[in-house]
mmCIF file of C-alpha atoms and ligand atoms in Angstrom:
data_model
loop_
_atom_site.group_PDB
_atom_site.id
_atom_site.type_symbol
_atom_site.label_atom_id
_atom_site.label_comp_id
_atom_site.label_asym_id
_atom_site.label_seq_id
_atom_site.Cartn_x
_atom_site.Cartn_y
_atom_site.Cartn_z
ATOM 1 C CA MET W 18 -81.262 -46.076 27.505
ATOM 2 C CA THR W 19 -84.021 -45.067 29.859
ATOM 3 C CA ALA W 20 -86.256 -42.131 29.068
ATOM 4 C CA PRO W 21 -86.288 -39.344 31.687
ATOM 5 C CA PRO W 22 -89.283 -39.452 33.943
ATOM 6 C CA ALA W 23 -92.126 -37.354 32.711
ATOM 7 C CA ASN W 24 -91.940 -35.045 35.703
ATOM 8 C CA ALA W 25 -88.169 -34.346 35.394
ATOM 9 C CA GLU W 26 -87.024 -30.797 36.154
ATOM 10 C CA PRO W 27 -86.497 -28.793 32.985
ATOM 11 C CA GLN W 28 -82.787 -28.325 32.148
ATOM 12 C CA LYS W 29 -81.447 -25.187 33.796
ATOM 13 C CA GLU W 30 -78.664 -24.432 31.300
ATOM 14 C CA SER W 31 -79.706 -22.386 28.348
ATOM 15 C CA MET W 32 -78.716 -23.901 25.021
ATOM 16 C CA GLY W 33 -78.014 -27.144 26.878
ATOM 17 C CA ILE W 34 -74.268 -26.473 27.269
ATOM 18 C CA ASP W 35 -72.481 -29.020 29.386
ATOM 19 C CA PRO W 36 -71.174 -27.350 32.614
ATOM 20 C CA TYR W 37 -67.671 -28.636 31.904
ATOM 21 C CA GLU W 38 -67.687 -27.093 28.440
ATOM 22 C CA ARG W 39 -69.208 -23.887 29.728
ATOM 23 C CA ASN W 40 -66.351 -23.496 32.216
ATOM 24 C CA TRP W 41 -63.810 -23.918 29.442
ATOM 25 C CA ILE W 42 -65.601 -21.272 27.379
ATOM 26 C CA ARG W 43 -65.425 -18.911 30.364
ATOM 27 C CA PHE W 44 -61.745 -19.734 30.855
ATOM 28 C CA SER W 45 -61.038 -19.014 27.168
ATOM 29 C CA ILE W 46 -62.743 -15.625 27.406
ATOM 30 C CA VAL W 47 -60.733 -14.770 30.546
ATOM 31 C CA LEU W 48 -57.540 -15.760 28.697
ATOM 32 C CA LEU W 49 -58.403 -13.473 25.774
ATOM 33 C CA VAL W 50 -58.948 -10.575 28.177
ATOM 34 C CA VAL W 51 -55.645 -11.328 29.948
ATOM 35 C CA PHE W 52 -53.732 -11.446 26.650
ATOM 36 C CA LEU W 53 -55.366 -8.292 25.333
ATOM 37 C CA THR W 54 -54.479 -6.512 28.582
ATOM 38 C CA ALA W 55 -50.895 -7.793 28.445
ATOM 39 C CA VAL W 56 -50.419 -6.664 24.836
ATOM 40 C CA THR W 57 -51.968 -3.266 25.571
ATOM 41 C CA VAL W 58 -49.809 -2.686 28.656
ATOM 42 C CA ALA W 59 -46.657 -3.873 26.842
ATOM 43 C CA GLY W 60 -47.333 -1.750 23.774
ATOM 44 C CA PHE W 61 -48.526 1.466 25.364
ATOM 45 C CA ALA W 62 -47.209 1.524 28.944
ATOM 46 C CA MET W 63 -43.919 -0.344 28.564
ATOM 47 C CA GLY W 64 -43.090 0.824 25.056
ATOM 48 C CA PHE W 65 -42.649 -2.592 23.505
ATOM 49 C CA GLN W 66 -42.307 -2.381 19.763
ATOM 50 C CA VAL W 67 -42.514 -4.981 17.097
ATOM 51 C CA PRO W 68 -39.283 -4.881 15.102
ATOM 52 C CA GLY W 69 -40.752 -4.322 11.707
ATOM 53 C CA GLU W 70 -39.128 -4.428 8.357
ATOM 54 C CA GLU W 71 -37.946 -0.853 8.009
ATOM 55 C CA ALA W 72 -36.472 -0.929 4.525
ATOM 56 C CA ARG W 73 -34.954 -3.198 1.936
ATOM 57 C CA VAL W 74 -31.311 -3.136 0.946
ATOM 58 C CA ASP W 75 -29.030 -5.127 -1.302
ATOM 59 C CA PRO W 76 -26.668 -7.113 0.959
ATOM 60 C CA ALA W 77 -24.036 -7.135 -1.796
ATOM 61 C CA THR W 78 -23.722 -3.345 -1.912
ATOM 62 C CA ILE W 79 -24.511 -2.124 1.607
ATOM 63 C CA THR W 80 -20.843 -1.505 2.380
ATOM 64 C CA GLU W 81 -20.357 0.554 -0.792
ATOM 65 C CA ALA W 82 -22.927 3.301 -0.322
ATOM 66 C CA GLY W 83 -25.589 4.464 2.059
ATOM 67 C CA PRO W 84 -25.555 4.602 5.862
ATOM 68 C CA PHE W 85 -24.342 1.014 6.270
ATOM 69 C CA ALA W 86 -21.153 1.870 4.343
ATOM 70 C CA ASN W 87 -20.168 3.875 7.413
ATOM 71 C CA PRO W 88 -21.610 1.987 10.379
ATOM 72 C CA GLY W 89 -21.626 3.543 13.822
ATOM 73 C CA VAL W 90 -23.284 6.123 16.030
ATOM 74 C CA ARG W 91 -24.507 9.508 14.843
ATOM 75 C CA GLN W 92 -26.109 12.196 16.920
ATOM 76 C CA ILE W 93 -29.194 13.534 15.197
ATOM 77 C CA ALA W 94 -30.498 15.880 17.920
ATOM 78 C CA PRO W 95 -29.730 16.674 21.573
ATOM 79 C CA GLY W 96 -30.081 13.342 23.386
ATOM 80 C CA GLU W 97 -31.059 11.551 20.196
ATOM 81 C CA PHE W 98 -28.864 9.163 18.307
ATOM 82 C CA GLU W 99 -29.034 6.685 15.515
ATOM 83 C CA VAL W 100 -26.801 3.678 15.073
ATOM 84 C CA TYR W 101 -26.217 1.689 11.920
ATOM 85 C CA VAL W 102 -24.992 -1.844 12.532
ATOM 86 C CA VAL W 103 -23.813 -4.352 9.942
ATOM 87 C CA SER W 104 -23.972 -8.018 10.962
ATOM 88 C CA ARG W 105 -21.807 -10.563 9.219
ATOM 89 C CA THR W 106 -20.237 -13.910 9.967
ATOM 90 C CA PHE W 107 -18.965 -13.525 12.608
ATOM 91 C CA ASN W 108 -18.991 -9.999 13.956
ATOM 92 C CA PHE W 109 -20.956 -6.814 14.351
ATOM 93 C CA ASP W 110 -19.699 -3.564 12.906
ATOM 94 C CA PRO W 111 -19.381 -1.537 15.100
ATOM 95 C CA ALA W 112 -18.364 -3.831 17.945
ATOM 96 C CA GLU W 113 -18.858 -1.026 20.436
ATOM 97 C CA ILE W 114 -21.528 1.650 20.676
ATOM 98 C CA VAL W 115 -20.937 4.527 23.100
ATOM 99 C CA VAL W 116 -23.822 6.813 24.054
ATOM 100 C CA PRO W 117 -24.470 9.160 26.975
ATOM 101 C CA GLN W 118 -26.873 8.238 29.745
ATOM 102 C CA GLY W 119 -30.431 9.132 28.809
ATOM 103 C CA ALA W 120 -29.775 8.834 25.076
ATOM 104 C CA THR W 121 -32.646 7.741 22.908
ATOM 105 C CA VAL W 122 -31.083 5.532 20.295
ATOM 106 C CA THR W 123 -32.659 4.263 17.120
ATOM 107 C CA ILE W 124 -30.852 1.165 15.971
ATOM 108 C CA TYR W 125 -30.828 0.033 12.360
ATOM 109 C CA VAL W 126 -29.393 -3.412 11.712
ATOM 110 C CA THR W 127 -28.927 -5.400 8.564
ATOM 111 C CA SER W 128 -26.943 -8.437 7.515
ATOM 112 C CA GLN W 129 -24.318 -8.731 4.854
ATOM 113 C CA ASP W 130 -24.636 -12.483 4.475
ATOM 114 C CA VAL W 131 -26.859 -14.866 6.425
ATOM 115 C CA GLN W 132 -29.568 -14.490 9.021
ATOM 116 C CA HIS W 133 -28.407 -13.200 12.397
ATOM 117 C CA GLY W 134 -29.975 -11.884 15.584
ATOM 118 C CA PHE W 135 -29.408 -8.688 17.526
ATOM 119 C CA LYS W 136 -30.252 -8.690 21.205
ATOM 120 C CA ILE W 137 -29.040 -6.129 23.731
ATOM 121 C CA THR W 138 -28.781 -7.637 27.216
ATOM 122 C CA ASP W 139 -31.054 -6.175 29.908
ATOM 123 C CA THR W 140 -33.124 -4.233 27.391
ATOM 124 C CA ASN W 141 -36.125 -5.090 25.271
ATOM 125 C CA VAL W 142 -34.068 -4.665 22.087
ATOM 126 C CA ASN W 143 -34.350 -8.016 20.370
ATOM 127 C CA MET W 144 -34.413 -8.252 16.591
ATOM 128 C CA GLN W 145 -34.084 -10.763 13.849
ATOM 129 C CA VAL W 146 -31.548 -9.635 11.273
ATOM 130 C CA VAL W 147 -32.305 -10.784 7.772
ATOM 131 C CA PRO W 148 -30.101 -10.125 4.723
ATOM 132 C CA GLY W 149 -31.865 -7.711 2.400
ATOM 133 C CA GLN W 150 -33.892 -6.128 5.171
ATOM 134 C CA VAL W 151 -33.276 -3.423 7.721
ATOM 135 C CA SER W 152 -34.546 -4.037 11.270
ATOM 136 C CA LYS W 153 -35.182 -1.022 13.454
ATOM 137 C CA LEU W 154 -35.892 -0.437 17.146
ATOM 138 C CA THR W 155 -35.663 2.595 19.401
ATOM 139 C CA TYR W 156 -34.504 2.388 22.995
ATOM 140 C CA THR W 157 -33.660 4.913 25.710
ATOM 141 C CA PHE W 158 -30.610 4.025 27.805
ATOM 142 C CA ASP W 159 -31.419 5.403 31.247
ATOM 143 C CA ARG W 160 -28.720 3.542 33.174
ATOM 144 C CA VAL W 161 -24.962 3.923 33.009
ATOM 145 C CA GLY W 162 -23.245 0.634 32.317
ATOM 146 C CA GLU W 163 -22.277 -1.961 29.770
ATOM 147 C CA PHE W 164 -24.917 -3.745 27.779
ATOM 148 C CA PRO W 165 -23.517 -6.545 25.644
ATOM 149 C CA TYR W 166 -25.263 -7.298 22.393
ATOM 150 C CA ILE W 167 -25.223 -10.767 21.010
ATOM 151 C CA CYS W 168 -26.213 -12.681 17.935
ATOM 152 C CA HIS W 169 -28.968 -14.980 19.127
ATOM 153 C CA GLU W 170 -29.834 -16.766 15.928
ATOM 154 C CA TYR W 171 -27.510 -19.587 14.969
ATOM 155 C CA CYS W 172 -25.518 -18.425 11.958
ATOM 156 C CA GLY W 173 -22.577 -20.821 11.719
ATOM 157 C CA ILE W 174 -19.426 -22.031 13.387
ATOM 158 C CA GLY W 175 -18.516 -18.651 14.871
ATOM 159 C CA HIS W 176 -21.996 -17.800 16.120
ATOM 160 C CA ALA W 177 -20.984 -17.850 19.794
ATOM 161 C CA ALA W 178 -18.199 -15.339 19.114
ATOM 162 C CA MET W 179 -20.546 -12.797 17.575
ATOM 163 C CA PHE W 180 -21.102 -10.012 20.061
ATOM 164 C CA GLY W 181 -20.411 -6.402 20.904
ATOM 165 C CA ARG W 182 -21.376 -3.956 23.609
ATOM 166 C CA VAL W 183 -23.191 -0.728 24.253
ATOM 167 C CA ARG W 184 -21.375 1.497 26.716
ATOM 168 C CA VAL W 185 -23.640 4.012 28.383
ATOM 169 C CA VAL W 186 -21.484 6.695 29.977
ATOM 170 C CA PRO W 187 -22.317 9.740 32.102
ATOM 171 C CA PRO W 188 -23.058 12.753 29.848
ATOM 172 C CA SER W 189 -19.959 14.615 31.101
ATOM 173 C CA GLU W 190 -17.725 11.718 30.129
ATOM 174 C CA PHE W 191 -19.398 11.498 26.731
ATOM 175 C CA GLU W 192 -18.722 15.184 26.087
ATOM 176 C CA GLU W 193 -15.085 14.872 27.130
ATOM 177 C CA ALA W 194 -14.623 12.069 24.631
ATOM 178 C CA GLY W 195 -15.705 14.591 22.007
ATOM 179 C CA ALA W 196 -18.151 12.163 20.489
HETATM 180 CU CU1 CUA L 209 -24.628 -14.274 13.844
HETATM 181 CU CU2 CUA L 209 -25.345 -16.063 15.184
#
């Protein structure tokens, strides 16, 4: 070890932070800002929601009473619908959900047995389905078409066969069907 010469320039960095470390600190701060921006844009501009635990139910009795005893679509206001879905090995009840284009649909899902998943293709509806809990998300179907929903959490031998579909039809067609 040699001592620095007596006339050495005083260190420029305050607090004596190594330049390499200082760059990583800057990078970390930039990352935090990026993530905060992404979460804010997703939550407020793109309408992302966290599928929270909406309610608790008893998996053994959900088919006897309450909304899950009669799963399916109900219209609650003009353009507004709610759907109750029961997941079980290895199907969804109902296996088909029909709504008119533009419908805002609040989906309630629970499981009768083991843990499942509920993901609607091409939408941001993506929920974990846990027995004893009700998962809830709201989505507006702006496009006519078919949107398959799948179980995306491995639940047993028939997991891959566990799916259904949302059919979004033109409003006129929906009315004709008398739904
Ligand atoms: Cu149900 Cu995988």
